[in-house]
PDB file of C-alpha atoms in Angstrom:
ATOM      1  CA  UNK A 271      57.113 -29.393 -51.526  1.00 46.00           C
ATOM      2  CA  UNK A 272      60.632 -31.006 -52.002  1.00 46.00           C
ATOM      3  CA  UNK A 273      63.552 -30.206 -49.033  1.00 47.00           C
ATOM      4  CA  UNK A 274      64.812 -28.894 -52.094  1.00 49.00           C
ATOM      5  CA  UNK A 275      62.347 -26.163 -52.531  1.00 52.00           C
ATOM      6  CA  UNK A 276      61.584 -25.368 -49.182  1.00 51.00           C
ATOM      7  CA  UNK A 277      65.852 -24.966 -48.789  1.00 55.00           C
ATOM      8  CA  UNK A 278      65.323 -22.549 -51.220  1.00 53.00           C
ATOM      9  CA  UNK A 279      62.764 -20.580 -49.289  1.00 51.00           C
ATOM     10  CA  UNK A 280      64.506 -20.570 -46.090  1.00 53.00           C
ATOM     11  CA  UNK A 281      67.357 -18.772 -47.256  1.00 60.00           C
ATOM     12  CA  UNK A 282      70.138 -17.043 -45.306  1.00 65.00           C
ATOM     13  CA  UNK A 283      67.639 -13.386 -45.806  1.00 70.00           C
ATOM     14  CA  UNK A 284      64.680 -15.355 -43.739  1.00 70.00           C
ATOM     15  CA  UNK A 285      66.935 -16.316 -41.199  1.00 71.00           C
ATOM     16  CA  UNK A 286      67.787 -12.575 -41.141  1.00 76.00           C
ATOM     17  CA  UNK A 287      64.616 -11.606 -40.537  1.00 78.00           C
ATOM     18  CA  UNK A 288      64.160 -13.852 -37.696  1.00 75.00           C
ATOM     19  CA  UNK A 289      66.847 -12.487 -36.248  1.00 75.00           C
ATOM     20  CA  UNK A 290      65.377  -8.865 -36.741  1.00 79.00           C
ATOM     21  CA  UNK A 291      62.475  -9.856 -35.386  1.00 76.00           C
ATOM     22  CA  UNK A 292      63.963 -11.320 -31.975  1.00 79.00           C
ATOM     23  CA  UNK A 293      65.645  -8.195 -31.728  1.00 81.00           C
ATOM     24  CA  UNK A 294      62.414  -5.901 -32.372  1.00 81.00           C
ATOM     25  CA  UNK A 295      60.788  -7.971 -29.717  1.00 78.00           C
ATOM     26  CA  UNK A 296      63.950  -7.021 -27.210  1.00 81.00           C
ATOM     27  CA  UNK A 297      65.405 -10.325 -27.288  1.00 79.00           C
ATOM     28  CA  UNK A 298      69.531  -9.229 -27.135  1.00 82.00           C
ATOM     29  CA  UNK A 299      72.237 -11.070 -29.560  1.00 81.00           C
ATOM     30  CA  UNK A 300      73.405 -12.531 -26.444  1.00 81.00           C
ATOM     31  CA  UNK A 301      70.160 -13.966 -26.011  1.00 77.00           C
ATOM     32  CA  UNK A 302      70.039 -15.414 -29.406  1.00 74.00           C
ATOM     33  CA  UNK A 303      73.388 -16.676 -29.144  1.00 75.00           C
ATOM     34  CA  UNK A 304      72.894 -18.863 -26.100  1.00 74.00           C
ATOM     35  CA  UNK A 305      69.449 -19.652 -27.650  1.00 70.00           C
ATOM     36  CA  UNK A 306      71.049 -21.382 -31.068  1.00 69.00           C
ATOM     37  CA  UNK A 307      73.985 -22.845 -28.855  1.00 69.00           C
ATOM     38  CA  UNK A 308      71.873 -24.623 -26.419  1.00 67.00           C
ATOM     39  CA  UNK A 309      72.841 -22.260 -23.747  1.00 65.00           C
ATOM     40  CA  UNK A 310      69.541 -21.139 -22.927  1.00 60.00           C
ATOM     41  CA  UNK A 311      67.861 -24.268 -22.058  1.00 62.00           C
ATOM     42  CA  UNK A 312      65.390 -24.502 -24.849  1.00 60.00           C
ATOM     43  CA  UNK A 313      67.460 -27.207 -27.157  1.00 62.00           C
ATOM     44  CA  UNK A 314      66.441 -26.624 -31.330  1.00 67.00           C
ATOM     45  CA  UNK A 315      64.398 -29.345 -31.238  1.00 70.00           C
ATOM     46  CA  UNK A 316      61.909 -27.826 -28.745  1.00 69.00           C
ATOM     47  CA  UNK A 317      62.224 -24.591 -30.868  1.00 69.00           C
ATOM     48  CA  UNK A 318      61.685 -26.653 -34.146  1.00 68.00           C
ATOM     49  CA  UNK A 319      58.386 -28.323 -32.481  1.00 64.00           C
ATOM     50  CA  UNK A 320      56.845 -25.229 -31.815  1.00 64.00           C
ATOM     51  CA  UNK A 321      57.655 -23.837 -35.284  1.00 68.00           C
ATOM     52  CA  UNK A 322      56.128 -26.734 -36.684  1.00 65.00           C
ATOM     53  CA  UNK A 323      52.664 -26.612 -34.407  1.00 64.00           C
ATOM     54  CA  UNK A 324      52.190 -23.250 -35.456  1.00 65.00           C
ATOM     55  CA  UNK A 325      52.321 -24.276 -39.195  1.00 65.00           C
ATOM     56  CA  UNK A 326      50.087 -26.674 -38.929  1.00 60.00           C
ATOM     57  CA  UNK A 327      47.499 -24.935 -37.451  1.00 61.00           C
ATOM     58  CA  UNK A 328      48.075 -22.432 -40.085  1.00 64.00           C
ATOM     59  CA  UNK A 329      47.569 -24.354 -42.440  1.00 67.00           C
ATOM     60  CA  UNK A 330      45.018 -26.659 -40.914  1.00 77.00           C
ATOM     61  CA  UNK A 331      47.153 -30.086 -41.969  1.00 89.00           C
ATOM     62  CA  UNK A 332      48.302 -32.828 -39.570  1.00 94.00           C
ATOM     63  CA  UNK A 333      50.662 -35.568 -39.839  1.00 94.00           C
ATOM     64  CA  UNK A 334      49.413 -38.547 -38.576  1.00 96.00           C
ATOM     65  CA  UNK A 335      50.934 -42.480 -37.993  1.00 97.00           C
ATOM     66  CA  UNK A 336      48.141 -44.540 -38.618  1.00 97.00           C
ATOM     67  CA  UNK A 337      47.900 -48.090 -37.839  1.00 97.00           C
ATOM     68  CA  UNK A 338      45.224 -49.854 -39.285  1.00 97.00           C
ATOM     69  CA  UNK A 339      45.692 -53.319 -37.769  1.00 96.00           C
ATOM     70  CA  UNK A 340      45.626 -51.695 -34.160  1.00 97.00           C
ATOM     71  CA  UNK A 341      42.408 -52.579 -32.216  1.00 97.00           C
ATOM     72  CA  UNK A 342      40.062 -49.487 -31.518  1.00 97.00           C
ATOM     73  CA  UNK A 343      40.361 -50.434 -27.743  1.00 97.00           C
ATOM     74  CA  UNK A 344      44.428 -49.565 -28.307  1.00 98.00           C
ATOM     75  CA  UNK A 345      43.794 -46.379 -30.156  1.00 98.00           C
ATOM     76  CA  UNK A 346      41.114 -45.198 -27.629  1.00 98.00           C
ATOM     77  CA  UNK A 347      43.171 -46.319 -24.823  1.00 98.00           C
ATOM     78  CA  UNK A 348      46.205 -44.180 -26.153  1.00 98.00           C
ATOM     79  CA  UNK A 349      43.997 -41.259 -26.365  1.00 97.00           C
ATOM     80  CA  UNK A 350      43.562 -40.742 -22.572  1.00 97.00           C
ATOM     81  CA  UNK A 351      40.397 -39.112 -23.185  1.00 98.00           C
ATOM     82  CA  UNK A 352      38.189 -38.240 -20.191  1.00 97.00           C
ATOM     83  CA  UNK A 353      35.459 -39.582 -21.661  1.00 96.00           C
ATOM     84  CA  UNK A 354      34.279 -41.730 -24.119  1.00 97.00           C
ATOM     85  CA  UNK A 355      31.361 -43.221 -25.483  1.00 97.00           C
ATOM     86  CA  UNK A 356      31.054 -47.069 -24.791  1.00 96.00           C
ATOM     87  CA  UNK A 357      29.833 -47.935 -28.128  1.00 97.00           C
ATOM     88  CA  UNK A 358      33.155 -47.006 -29.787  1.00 98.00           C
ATOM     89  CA  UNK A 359      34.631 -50.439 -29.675  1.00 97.00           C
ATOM     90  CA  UNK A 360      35.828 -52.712 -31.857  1.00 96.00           C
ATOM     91  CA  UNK A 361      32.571 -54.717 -32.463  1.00 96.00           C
ATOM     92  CA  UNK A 362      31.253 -51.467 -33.924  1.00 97.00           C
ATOM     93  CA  UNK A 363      34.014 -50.289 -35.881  1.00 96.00           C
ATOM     94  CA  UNK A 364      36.392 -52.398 -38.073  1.00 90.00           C
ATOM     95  CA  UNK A 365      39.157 -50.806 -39.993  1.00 87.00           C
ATOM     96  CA  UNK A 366      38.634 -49.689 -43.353  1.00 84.00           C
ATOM     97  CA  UNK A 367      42.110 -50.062 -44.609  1.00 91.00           C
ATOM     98  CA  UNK A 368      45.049 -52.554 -43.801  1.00 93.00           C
ATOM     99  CA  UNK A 369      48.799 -51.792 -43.175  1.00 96.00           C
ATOM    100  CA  UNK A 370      50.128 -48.802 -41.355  1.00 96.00           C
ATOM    101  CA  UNK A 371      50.882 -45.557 -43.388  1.00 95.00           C
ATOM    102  CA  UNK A 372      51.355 -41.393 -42.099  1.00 96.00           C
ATOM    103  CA  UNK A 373      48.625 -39.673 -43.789  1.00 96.00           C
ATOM    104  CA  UNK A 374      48.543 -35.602 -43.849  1.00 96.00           C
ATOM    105  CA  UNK A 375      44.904 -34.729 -42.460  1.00 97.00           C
ATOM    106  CA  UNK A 376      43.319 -31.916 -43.600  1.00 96.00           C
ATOM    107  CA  UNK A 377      40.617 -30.097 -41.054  1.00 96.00           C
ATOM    108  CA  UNK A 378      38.383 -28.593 -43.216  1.00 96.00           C
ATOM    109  CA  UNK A 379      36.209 -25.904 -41.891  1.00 95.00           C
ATOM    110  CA  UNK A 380      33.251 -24.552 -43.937  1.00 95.00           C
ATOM    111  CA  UNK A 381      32.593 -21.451 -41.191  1.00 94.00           C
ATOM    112  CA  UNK A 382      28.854 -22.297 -41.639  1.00 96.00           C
ATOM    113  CA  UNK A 383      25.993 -24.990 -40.597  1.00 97.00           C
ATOM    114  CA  UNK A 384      26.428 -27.716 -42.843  1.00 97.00           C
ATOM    115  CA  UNK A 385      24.301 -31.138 -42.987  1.00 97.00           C
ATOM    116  CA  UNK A 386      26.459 -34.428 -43.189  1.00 97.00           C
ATOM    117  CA  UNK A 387      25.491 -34.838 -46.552  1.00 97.00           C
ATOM    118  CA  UNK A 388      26.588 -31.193 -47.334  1.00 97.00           C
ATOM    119  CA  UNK A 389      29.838 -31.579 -45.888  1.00 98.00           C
ATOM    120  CA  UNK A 390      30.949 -35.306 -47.734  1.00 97.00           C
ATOM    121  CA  UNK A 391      30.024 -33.302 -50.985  1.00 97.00           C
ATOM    122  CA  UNK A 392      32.096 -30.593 -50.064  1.00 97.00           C
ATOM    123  CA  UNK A 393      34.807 -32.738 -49.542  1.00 97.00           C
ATOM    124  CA  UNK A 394      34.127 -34.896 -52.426  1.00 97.00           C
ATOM    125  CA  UNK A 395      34.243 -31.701 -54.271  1.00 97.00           C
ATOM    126  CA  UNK A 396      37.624 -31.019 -53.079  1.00 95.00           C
ATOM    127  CA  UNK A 397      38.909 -34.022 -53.683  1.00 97.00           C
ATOM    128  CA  UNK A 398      39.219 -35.463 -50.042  1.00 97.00           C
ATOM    129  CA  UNK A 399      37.985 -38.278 -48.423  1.00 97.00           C
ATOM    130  CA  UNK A 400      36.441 -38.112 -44.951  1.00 98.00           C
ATOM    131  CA  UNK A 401      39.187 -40.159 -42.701  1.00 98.00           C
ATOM    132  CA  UNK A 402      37.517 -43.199 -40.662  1.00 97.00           C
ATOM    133  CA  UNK A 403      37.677 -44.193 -36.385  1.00 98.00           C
ATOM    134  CA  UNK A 404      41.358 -45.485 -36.673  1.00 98.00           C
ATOM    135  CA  UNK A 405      42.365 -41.671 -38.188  1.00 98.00           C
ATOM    136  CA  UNK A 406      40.348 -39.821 -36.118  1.00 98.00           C
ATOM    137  CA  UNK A 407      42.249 -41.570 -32.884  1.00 98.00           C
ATOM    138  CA  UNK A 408      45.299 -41.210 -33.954  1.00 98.00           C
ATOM    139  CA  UNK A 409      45.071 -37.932 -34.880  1.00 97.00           C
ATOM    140  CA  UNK A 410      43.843 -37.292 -30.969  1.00 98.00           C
ATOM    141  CA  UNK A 411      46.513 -39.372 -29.617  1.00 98.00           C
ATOM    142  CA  UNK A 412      48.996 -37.373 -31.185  1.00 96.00           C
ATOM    143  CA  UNK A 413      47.532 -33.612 -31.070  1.00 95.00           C
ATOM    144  CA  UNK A 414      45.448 -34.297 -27.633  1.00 95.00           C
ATOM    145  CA  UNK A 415      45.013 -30.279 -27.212  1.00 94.00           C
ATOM    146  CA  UNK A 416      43.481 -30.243 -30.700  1.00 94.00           C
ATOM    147  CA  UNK A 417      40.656 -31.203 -29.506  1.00 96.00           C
ATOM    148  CA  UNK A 418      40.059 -28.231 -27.040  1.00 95.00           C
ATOM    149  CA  UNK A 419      40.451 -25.558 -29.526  1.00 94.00           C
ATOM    150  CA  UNK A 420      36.937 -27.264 -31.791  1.00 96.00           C
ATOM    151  CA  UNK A 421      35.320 -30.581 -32.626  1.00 97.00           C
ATOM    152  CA  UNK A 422      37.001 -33.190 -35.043  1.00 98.00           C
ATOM    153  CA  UNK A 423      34.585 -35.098 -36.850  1.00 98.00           C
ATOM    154  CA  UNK A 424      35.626 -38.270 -38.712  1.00 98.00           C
ATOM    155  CA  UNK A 425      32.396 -38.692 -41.185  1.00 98.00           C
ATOM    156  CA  UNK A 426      34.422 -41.590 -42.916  1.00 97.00           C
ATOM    157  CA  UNK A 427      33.339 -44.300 -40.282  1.00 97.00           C
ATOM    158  CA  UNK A 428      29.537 -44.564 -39.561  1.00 97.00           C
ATOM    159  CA  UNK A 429      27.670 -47.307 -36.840  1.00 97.00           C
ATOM    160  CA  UNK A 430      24.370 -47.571 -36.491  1.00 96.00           C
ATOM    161  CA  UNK A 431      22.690 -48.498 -33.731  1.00 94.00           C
ATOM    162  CA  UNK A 432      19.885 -50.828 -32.479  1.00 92.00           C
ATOM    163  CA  UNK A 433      17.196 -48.282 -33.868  1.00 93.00           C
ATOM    164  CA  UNK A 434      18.959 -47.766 -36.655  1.00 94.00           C
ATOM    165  CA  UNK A 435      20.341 -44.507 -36.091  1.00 95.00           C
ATOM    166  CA  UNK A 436      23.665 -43.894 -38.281  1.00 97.00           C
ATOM    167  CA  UNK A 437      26.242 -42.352 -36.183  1.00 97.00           C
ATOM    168  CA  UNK A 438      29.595 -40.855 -36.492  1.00 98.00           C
ATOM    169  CA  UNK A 439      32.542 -39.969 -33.908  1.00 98.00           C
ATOM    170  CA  UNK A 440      34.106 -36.744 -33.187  1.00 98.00           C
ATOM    171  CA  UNK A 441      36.414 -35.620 -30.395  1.00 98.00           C
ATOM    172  CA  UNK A 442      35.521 -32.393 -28.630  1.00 97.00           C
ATOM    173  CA  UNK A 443      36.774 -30.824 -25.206  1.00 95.00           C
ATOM    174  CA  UNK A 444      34.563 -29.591 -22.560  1.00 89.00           C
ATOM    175  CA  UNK A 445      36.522 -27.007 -20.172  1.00 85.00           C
ATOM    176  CA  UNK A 446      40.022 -28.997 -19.423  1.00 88.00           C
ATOM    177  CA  UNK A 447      38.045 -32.389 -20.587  1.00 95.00           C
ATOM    178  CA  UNK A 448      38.784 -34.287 -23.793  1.00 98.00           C
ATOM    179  CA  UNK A 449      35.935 -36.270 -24.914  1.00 98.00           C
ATOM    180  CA  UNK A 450      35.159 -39.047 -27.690  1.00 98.00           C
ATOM    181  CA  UNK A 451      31.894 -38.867 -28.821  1.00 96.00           C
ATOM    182  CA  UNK A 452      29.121 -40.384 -31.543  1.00 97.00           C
ATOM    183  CA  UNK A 453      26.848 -38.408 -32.809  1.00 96.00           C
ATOM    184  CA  UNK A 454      23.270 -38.875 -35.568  1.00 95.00           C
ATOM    185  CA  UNK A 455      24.213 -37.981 -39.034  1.00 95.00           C
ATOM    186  CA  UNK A 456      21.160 -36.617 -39.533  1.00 92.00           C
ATOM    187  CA  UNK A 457      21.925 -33.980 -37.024  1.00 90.00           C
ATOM    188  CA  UNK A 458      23.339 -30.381 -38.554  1.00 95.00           C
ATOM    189  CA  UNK A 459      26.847 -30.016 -37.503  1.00 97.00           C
ATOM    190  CA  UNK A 460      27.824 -26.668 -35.977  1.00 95.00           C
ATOM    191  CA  UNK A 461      29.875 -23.870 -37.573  1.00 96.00           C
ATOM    192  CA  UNK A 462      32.763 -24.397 -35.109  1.00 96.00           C
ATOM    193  CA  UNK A 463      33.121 -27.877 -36.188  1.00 97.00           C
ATOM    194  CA  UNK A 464      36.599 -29.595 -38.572  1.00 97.00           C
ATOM    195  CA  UNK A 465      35.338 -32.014 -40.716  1.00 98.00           C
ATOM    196  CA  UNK A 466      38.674 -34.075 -41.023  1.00 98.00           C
ATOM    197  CA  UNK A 467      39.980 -35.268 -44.357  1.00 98.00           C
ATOM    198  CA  UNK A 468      42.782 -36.799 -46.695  1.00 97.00           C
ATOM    199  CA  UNK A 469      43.185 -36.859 -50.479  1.00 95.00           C
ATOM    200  CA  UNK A 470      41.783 -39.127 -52.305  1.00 92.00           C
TER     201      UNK A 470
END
């Protein structure tokens, strides 16, 4: 959508509403007042950051920074996660792509138990492209309570081991913890689980 088009959706009636909304929910036009002025503490950009949190978990897309040339140590490392699996390193993942670029990431949920080979055809289907490691970290560098709320699996990058076991990673949160994980592809992935995408 253009800033031209979405100007024309936020008109001068939405903001309105807002406003009658505030006011249903006992906020007082004194209240509002010192909230648009800066009065109140809570600056517009804080109030704007929110706003646009709650959109994107409605609408399950992400904005994302992604550089490509970074070193998987880097991204991990910027994650903070509590823990992570050792073999997500750079000897066992190269980048796919080259450059830096902000791609939207989709998490696609398909509110059933879906094989890995189910779920790339889904996505296939829907034109999408499973993002790879250096997406995947980003994406929980950026959003690191994301992670808490279901797992993010990043079927676009794929390492298999010394028994030849093809494995993906996915972040996940146990409790308060944030954890980067691999797991088999040939395991069924759970209901719960955002299977994390771009367009093709």
């Amino acid at each position: 959508m253009s800033r031209k088009n979405a100007d024309a959706i936020v008109s001068g009636a939405c903001w309105k509403e807002i406003v009658r909304g505030l006011r249903a929910k006992g906020v007082s036009d004194e209240e509002i007042r010192k909230l648009v002025s800066g009065e109140a503490g809570a600056s517009i950009e804080k109030i704007v950051d929110v706003l646009a949190e709650m959109i994107r978990k409605a609408t399950n897309v992400f904005s994302v920074f992604v550089d490509y040339g970074r070193s998987v140590a880097d991204l991990v490392a910027a994650g903070k996660y509590d823990w992570k699996s050792d073999n997500v390193n750079d000897k066992n993942f190269t980048a796919s792509r080259l450059g830096a670029d902000t791609v939207d990431v989709q998490l696609v949920h398909f509110n059933r138990i879906v094989s890995t080979e189910e779920a790339l055809k889904e996505l296939d289907n829907q034109g999408l492209r499973a993002i790879d490691l250096h997406e995947l970290l980003s994406i929980g560098a950026k959003y690191p309570n994301l992670q808490r709320e279901f797992p993010i699996v990043a079927l676009g990058s794929v390492w298999q081991d010394r028994y030849g076991y093809r494995c993906v990673p996915y972040l996940c949160g146990y409790g308060s913890e944030r954890v980067l994980y691999l797991d088999w592809v040939g395991d069924d992935w759970y209901e719960l689980c955002r299977f994390a995408a771009v367009r093709k």
